[in-house]
XYZ file of C-alpha atoms in Angstrom:
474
model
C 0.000 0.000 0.000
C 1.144 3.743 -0.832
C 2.197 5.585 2.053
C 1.481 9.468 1.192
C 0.740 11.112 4.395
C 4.127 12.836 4.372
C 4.796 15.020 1.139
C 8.399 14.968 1.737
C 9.167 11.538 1.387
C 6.741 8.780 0.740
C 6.960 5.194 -0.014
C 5.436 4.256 -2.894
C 5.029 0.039 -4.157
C 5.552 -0.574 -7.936
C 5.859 -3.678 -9.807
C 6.639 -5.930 -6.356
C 9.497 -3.354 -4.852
C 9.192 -0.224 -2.881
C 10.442 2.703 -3.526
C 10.823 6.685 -1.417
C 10.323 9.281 -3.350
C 12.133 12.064 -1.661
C 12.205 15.960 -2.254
C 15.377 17.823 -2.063
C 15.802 18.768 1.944
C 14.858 14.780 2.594
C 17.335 13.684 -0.247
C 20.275 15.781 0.950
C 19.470 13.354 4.617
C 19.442 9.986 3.012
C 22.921 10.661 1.033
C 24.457 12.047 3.881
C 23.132 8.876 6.036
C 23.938 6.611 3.050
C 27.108 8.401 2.813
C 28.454 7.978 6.535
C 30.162 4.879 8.006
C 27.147 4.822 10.427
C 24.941 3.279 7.568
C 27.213 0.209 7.284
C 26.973 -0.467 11.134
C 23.058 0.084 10.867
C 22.214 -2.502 8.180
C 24.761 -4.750 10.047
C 22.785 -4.520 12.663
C 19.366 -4.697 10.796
C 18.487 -1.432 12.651
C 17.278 0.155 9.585
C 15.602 -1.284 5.941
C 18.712 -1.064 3.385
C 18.207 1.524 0.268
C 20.110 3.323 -2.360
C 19.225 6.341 -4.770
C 18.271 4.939 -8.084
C 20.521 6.506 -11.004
C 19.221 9.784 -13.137
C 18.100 7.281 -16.283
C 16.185 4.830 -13.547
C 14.347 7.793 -11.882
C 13.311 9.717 -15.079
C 11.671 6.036 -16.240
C 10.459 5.764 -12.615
C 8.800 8.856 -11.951
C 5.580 8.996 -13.793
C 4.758 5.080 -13.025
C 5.394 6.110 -9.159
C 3.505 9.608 -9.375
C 0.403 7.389 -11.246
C -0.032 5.645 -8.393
C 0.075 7.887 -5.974
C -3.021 10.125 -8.264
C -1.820 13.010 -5.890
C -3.334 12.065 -2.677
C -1.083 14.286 -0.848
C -2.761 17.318 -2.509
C 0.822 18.787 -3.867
C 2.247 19.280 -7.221
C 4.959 17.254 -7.836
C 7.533 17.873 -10.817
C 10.375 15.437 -11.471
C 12.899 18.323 -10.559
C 11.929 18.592 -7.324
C 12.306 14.990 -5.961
C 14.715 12.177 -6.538
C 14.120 8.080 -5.925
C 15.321 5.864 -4.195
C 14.821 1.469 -3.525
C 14.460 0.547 -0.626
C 14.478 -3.763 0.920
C 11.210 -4.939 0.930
C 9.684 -5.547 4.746
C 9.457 -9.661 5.370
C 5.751 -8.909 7.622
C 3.906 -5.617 8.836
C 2.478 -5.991 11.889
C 1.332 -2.633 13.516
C 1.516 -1.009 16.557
C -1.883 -2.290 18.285
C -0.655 -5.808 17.255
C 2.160 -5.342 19.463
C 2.968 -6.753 22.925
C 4.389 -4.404 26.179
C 7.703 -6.060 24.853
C 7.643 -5.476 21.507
C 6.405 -1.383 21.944
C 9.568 -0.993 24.928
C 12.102 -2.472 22.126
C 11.153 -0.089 19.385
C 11.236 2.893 21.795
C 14.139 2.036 22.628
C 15.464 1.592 19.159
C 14.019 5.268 18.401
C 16.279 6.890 20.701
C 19.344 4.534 20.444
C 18.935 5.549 16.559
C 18.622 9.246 17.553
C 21.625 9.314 19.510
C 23.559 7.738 16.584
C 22.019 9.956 14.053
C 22.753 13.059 15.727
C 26.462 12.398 15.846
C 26.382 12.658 12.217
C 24.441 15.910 12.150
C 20.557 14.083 11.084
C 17.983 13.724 13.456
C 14.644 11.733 13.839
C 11.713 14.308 12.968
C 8.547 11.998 13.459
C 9.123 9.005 16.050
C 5.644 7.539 15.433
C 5.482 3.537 16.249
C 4.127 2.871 13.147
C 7.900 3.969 11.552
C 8.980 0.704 13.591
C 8.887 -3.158 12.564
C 10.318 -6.280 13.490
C 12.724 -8.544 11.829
C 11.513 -11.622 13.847
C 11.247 -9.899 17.222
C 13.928 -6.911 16.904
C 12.737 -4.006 15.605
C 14.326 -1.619 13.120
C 13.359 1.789 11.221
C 11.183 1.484 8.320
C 10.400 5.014 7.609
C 13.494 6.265 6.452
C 11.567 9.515 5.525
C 11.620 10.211 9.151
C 15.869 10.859 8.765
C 16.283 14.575 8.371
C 18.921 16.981 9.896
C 19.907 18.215 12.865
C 18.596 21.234 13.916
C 20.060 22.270 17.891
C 17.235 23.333 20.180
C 17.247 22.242 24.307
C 14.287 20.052 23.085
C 13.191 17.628 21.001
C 11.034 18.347 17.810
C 9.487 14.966 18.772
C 9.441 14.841 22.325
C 5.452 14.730 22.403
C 4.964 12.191 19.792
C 7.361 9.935 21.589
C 5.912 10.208 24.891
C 2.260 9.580 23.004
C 3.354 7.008 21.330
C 5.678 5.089 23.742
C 6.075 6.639 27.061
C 2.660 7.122 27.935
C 1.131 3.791 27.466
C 4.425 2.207 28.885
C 3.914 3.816 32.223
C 0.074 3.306 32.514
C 0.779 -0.345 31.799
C 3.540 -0.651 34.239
C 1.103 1.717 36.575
C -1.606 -0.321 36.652
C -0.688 -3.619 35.550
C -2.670 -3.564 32.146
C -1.698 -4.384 28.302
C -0.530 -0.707 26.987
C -2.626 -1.446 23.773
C -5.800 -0.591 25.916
C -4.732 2.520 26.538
C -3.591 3.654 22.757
C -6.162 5.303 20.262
C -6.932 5.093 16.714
C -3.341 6.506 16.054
C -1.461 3.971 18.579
C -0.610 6.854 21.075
C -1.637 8.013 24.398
C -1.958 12.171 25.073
C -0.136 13.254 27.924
C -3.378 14.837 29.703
C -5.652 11.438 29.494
C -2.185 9.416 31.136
C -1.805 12.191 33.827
C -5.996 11.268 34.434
C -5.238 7.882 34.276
C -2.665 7.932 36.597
C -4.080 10.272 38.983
C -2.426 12.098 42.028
C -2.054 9.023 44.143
C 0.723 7.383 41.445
C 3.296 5.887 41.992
C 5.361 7.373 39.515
C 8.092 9.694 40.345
C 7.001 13.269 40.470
C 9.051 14.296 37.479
C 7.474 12.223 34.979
C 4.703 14.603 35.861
C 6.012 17.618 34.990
C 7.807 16.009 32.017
C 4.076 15.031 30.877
C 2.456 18.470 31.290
C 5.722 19.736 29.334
C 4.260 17.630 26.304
C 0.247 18.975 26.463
C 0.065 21.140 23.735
C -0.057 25.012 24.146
C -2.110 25.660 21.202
C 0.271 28.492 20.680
C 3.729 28.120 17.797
C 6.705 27.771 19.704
C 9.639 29.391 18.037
C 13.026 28.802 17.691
C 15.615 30.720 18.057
C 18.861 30.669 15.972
C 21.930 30.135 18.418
C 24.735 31.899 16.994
C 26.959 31.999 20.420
C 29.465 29.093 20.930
C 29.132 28.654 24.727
C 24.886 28.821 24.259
C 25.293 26.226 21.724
C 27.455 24.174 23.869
C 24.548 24.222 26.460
C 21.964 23.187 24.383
C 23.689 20.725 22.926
C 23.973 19.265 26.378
C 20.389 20.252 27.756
C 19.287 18.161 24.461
C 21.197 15.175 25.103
C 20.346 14.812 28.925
C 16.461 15.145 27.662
C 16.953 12.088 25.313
C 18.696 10.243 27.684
C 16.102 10.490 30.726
C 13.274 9.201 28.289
C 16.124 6.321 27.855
C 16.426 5.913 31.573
C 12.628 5.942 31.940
C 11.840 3.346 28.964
C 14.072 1.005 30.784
C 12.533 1.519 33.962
C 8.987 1.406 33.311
C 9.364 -1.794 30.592
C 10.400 -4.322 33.153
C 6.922 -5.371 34.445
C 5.876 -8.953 33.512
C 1.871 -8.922 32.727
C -0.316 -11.506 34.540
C -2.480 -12.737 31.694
C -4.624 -15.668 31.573
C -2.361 -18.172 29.523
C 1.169 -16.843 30.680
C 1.112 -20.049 32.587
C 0.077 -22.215 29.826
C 3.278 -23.533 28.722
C 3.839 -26.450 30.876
C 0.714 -28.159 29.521
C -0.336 -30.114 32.582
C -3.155 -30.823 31.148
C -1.975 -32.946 28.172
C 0.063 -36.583 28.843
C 2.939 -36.986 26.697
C 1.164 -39.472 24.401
C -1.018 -36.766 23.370
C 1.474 -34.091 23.139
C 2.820 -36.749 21.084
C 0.250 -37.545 18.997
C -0.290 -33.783 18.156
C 3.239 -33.744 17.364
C 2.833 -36.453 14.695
C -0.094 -35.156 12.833
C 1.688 -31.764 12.706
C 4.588 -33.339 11.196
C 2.640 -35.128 8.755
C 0.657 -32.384 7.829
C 3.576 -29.878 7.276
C 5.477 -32.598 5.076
C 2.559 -33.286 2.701
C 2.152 -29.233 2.591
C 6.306 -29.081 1.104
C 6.700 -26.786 -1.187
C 3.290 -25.044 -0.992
C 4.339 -22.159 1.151
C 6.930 -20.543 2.904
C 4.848 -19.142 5.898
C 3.812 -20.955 8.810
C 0.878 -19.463 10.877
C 0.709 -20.799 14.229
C -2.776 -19.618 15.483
C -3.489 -19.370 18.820
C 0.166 -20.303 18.964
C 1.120 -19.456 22.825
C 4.160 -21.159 23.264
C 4.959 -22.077 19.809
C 5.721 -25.622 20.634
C 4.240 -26.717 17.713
C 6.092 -24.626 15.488
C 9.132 -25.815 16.295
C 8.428 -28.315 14.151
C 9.518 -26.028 11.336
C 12.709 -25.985 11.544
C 13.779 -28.964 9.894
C 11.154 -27.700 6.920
C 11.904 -24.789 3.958
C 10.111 -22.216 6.196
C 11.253 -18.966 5.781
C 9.023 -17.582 8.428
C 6.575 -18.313 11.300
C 3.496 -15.792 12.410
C 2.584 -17.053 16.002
C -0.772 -15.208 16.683
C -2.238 -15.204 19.871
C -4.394 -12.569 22.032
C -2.527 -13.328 24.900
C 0.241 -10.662 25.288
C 1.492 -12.001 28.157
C 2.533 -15.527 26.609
C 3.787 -13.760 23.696
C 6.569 -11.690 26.009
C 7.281 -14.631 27.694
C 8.074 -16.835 24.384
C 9.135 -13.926 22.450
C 12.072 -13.157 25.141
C 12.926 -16.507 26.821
C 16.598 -17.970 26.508
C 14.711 -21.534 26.281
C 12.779 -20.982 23.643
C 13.359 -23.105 20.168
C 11.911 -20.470 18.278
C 14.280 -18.674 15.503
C 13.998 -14.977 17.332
C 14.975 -13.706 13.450
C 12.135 -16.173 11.535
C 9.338 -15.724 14.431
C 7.161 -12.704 14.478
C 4.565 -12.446 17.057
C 1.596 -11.085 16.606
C -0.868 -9.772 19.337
C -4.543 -10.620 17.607
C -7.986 -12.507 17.097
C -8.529 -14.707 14.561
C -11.840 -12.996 14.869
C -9.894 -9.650 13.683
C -7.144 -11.283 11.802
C -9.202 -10.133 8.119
C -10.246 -6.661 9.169
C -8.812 -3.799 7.627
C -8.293 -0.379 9.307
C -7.456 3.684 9.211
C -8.420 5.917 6.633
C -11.480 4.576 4.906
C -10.923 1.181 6.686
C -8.275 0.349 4.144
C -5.377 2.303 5.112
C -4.435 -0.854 7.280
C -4.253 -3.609 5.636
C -5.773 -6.774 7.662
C -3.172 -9.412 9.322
C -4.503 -12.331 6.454
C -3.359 -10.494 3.566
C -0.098 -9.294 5.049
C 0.988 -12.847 5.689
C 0.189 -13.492 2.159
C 0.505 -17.256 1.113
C 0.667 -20.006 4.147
C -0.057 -23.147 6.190
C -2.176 -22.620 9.201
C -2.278 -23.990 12.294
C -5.583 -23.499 14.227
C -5.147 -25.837 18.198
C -7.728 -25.723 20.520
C -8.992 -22.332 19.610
C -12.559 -22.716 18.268
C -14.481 -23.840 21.183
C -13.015 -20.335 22.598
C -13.740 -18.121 19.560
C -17.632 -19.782 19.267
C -18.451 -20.493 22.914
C -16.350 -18.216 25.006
C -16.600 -15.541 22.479
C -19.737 -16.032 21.306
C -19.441 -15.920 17.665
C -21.393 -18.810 15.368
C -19.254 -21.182 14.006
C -19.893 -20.253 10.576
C -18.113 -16.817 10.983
C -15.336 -18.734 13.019
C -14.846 -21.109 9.829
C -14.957 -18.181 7.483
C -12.613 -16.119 9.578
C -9.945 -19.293 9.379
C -10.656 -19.656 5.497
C -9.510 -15.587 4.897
C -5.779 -16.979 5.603
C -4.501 -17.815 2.000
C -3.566 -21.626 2.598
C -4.152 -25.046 4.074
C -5.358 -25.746 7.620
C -4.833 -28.059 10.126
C -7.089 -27.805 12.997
C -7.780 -29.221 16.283
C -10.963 -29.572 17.244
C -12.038 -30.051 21.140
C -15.439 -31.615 20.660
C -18.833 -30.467 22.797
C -18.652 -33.703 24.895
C -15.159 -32.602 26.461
C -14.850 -31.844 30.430
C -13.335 -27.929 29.332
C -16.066 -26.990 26.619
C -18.877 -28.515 29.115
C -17.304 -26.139 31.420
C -17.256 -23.185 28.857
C -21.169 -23.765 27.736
C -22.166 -23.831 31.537
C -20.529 -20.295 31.960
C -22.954 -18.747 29.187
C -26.500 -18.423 30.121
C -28.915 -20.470 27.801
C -25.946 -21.122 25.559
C -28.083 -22.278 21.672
C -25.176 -22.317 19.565
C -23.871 -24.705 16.978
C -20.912 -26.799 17.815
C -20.224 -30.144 16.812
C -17.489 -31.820 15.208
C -19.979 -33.254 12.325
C -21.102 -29.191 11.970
C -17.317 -28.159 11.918
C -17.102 -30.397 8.731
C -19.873 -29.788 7.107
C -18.945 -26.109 6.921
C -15.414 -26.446 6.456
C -16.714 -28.342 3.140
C -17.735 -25.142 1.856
C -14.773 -23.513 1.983
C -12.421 -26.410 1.279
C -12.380 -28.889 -1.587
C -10.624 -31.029 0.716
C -11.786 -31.618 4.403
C -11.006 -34.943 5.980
C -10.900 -36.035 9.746
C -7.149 -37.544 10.341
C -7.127 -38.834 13.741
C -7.772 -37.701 17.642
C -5.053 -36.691 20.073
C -7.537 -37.713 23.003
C -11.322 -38.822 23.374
C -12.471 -35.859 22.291
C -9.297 -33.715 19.913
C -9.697 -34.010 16.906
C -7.681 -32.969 13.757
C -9.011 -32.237 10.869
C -7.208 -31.410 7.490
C -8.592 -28.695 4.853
C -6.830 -28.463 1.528
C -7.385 -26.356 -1.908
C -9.628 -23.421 -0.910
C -12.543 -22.834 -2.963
């Protein structure tokens, strides 16, 4: 998708590569970051996407495919004169900000300033530290809007001192304040504003006094603050150093307030007490089976309802170049994402914070600017354990939309199906009041059938698991 909201330098997708079309001010940046020995260290690091300014001959063919697409949504004129192009590496996965666990947003604020430090030294800057400039390469993040680069400009603060504390800060130190996921604290543009965390927090915090005064700092006035050109050495020197201490307490505070483990309902889950080995086992074995006759079909492994990822380990003897556990559980994800034991490939693994209820819903401007989870994965195998008796019963959506919802991913499913006569989903229907709805393994097939050219029962794990394959979508 085009990415126009900033005339300066936009991103811009043509014939399967992407591409920033930059004007002069944002050009003179990227050379002079391209330029520097800091760029080398960056990409060897995977801090930031790599790129390179196409030549004159490739931009003058370039420009009018690129501007054609873009139909001049950003309301400007654009002439070839004024901008040059340049390629950028393709992103592996998007996943955006309100996918994100505690973990994931206290990483890429972290990144934002580590890369602001770095870029300063070289005389650029970062202009707009918004979370959605920020993805993952498995589960370390790097700097996807290079547009964001510009230069340095010396003022005691921070051109984006209030974005950052919106979009990071703030929703790290309600979480840590009150024990809940940040992402129920962040609006339709993945930030917090400093006056609803001060109401949040309220007087009786916690929290150090000074983060108080540094969040009424970054309320707006409503008036233009202006800048004043420093012309004497000595002043310079101090505002140099007033600017550097500012960047360095949000560092100090980032650290502090990202340390709290959350307490969510499946953070325990792991050990699977519940199973026996034989039907750990067994699960094992159909997965195995069912990812070997899938060889060569796909590259992508989605692991749905994935918690641990135990199951996906099973990839890595397997030609998969990535794996998409999705679960709704943040906590679990933190804990996988960031534990020593885990088998998972922290580069190949992305975690995703979602619902397979939400997983095919688009979002933003004209509910399209965001493009849903199922067609950013693109082509895949799917892996759906023990999760439909939750999204039907628990949930309470019909098993029809549950079935549809699983048949948006683009490839073949393998699913485990706790039937209606097991201890758990007894449990689960007793919890809703005059529970009606359809569930039944016999149901479960009969609609997968109209979805699927291929639906076939394969086995049970237990009395009442059982896995069920769906091939060739219709």
């Amino acid at each position: 998708m085009t990415n126009f909201r900033d005339p300066s330098n936009f991103a811009v997708e043509y014939r399967g590569r992407w591409y920033r079309v930059a004007d002069k001010v944002s050009s003179e940046s990227l050379r002079r970051l391209r330029e520097s020995s800091l760029y080398e260290e960056l990409i060897a690091d995977r801090k930031i996407l790599k790129f390179r300014e196409v030549s004159a001959i490739e931009a003058e063919a370039l420009f009018l495919p690129l501007m054609s697409k873009i139909n001049n949504k950003n309301g400007i004129l654009m002439t070839r004169a004024e901008y040059s192009i340049f390629i950028t590496e393709t992103a592996p996965l998007i996943i955006y900000p309100n996918e994100w666990t505690n973990l994931m947003l206290s990483k890429a604020a972290k990144l934002v300033l580590e890369l602001k430090m770095k870029l300063n030294e070289v005389g650029l800057d970062i202009k707009d530290p918004n979370a959605t400039n920020i993805q993952f390469f498995g589960s370390e993040p790097y700097l996807i809007d290079l547009g964001t680069v510009t230069r340095f400009r010396l003022q005691p603060s921070w051109v984006g001192s209030r974005l950052f504390m919106e979009q990071f800060l703030n929703p790290l130190l309600v979480s840590w304040a009150t024990g809940v996921e940040a992402t129920q604290f962040r609006g339709a543009n993945f930030g917090l504003q400093s006056k609803n965390c001060m109401k949040i927090l309220g007087v009786k915090s916690k929290l150090r006094p000074s983060i108080f005064v540094l969040l009424k700092m970054t309320i707006p006035s409503g008036h233009p603050i202006k800048q004043k050109i420093v012309e004497n050495e000595a002043d310079k020197d101090l505002i140099l150093k007033a600017h550097l201490r500012l960047i360095k307490r949000f560092s100090k505070l980032v650290r502090l307030y990202s340390s709290q483990n959350l307490n969510t309902t499946w953070a325990d889950y792991s050990p699977r007490n519940h199973y026996s080995s034989q039907e750990i086992k067994r699960k094992r074995d159909f997965t195995e089976q069912f990812m070997a006759s899938c060889e060569g079909l796909s590259m992508t492994l989605v692991d749905l309802g994935g918690n641990d990822g135990i199951f996906s380990q099973i990839t890595k003897e397997r030609k998969i170049s990535k794996i998409v556990v999705i679960d709704p559980d943040e906590g679990v994800l933190d804990l996988t994402s960031s534990s020593r034991e885990s088998m998972l490939d922290s580069d190949t693994t992305y975690f995703v914070k979602s619902e397979l209820m939400l997983a095919s819903n688009g979002d933003g401007k004209l509910r399209s600017e965001l493009i849903p989870l199922t067609s950013r994965v693109g082509k895949c195998i799917v892996l759906c354990f023990a999760v439909l008796h939750h999204a039907v019963i628990t949930q309470g959506n019909p098993l029809l939309q549950a079935v549809e919802a699983l048949s948006k991913f683009d490839g073949d499913l393998l699913i485990e199906f706790v039937d209606e006569k097991d201890e758990k989903v007894l449990q689960l229907i007793s919890d809703v009041v005059d529970w009606k709805g359809q569930y039944s393994l016999s149901s479960l097939i009969e609609i997968l059938s109209s979805f699927y050219q291929e639906v076939s029962k394969i086995g049970v794990t237990s009395e009442h698991r059982h896995m069920v394959s769906c091939r060739n979508k219709i």
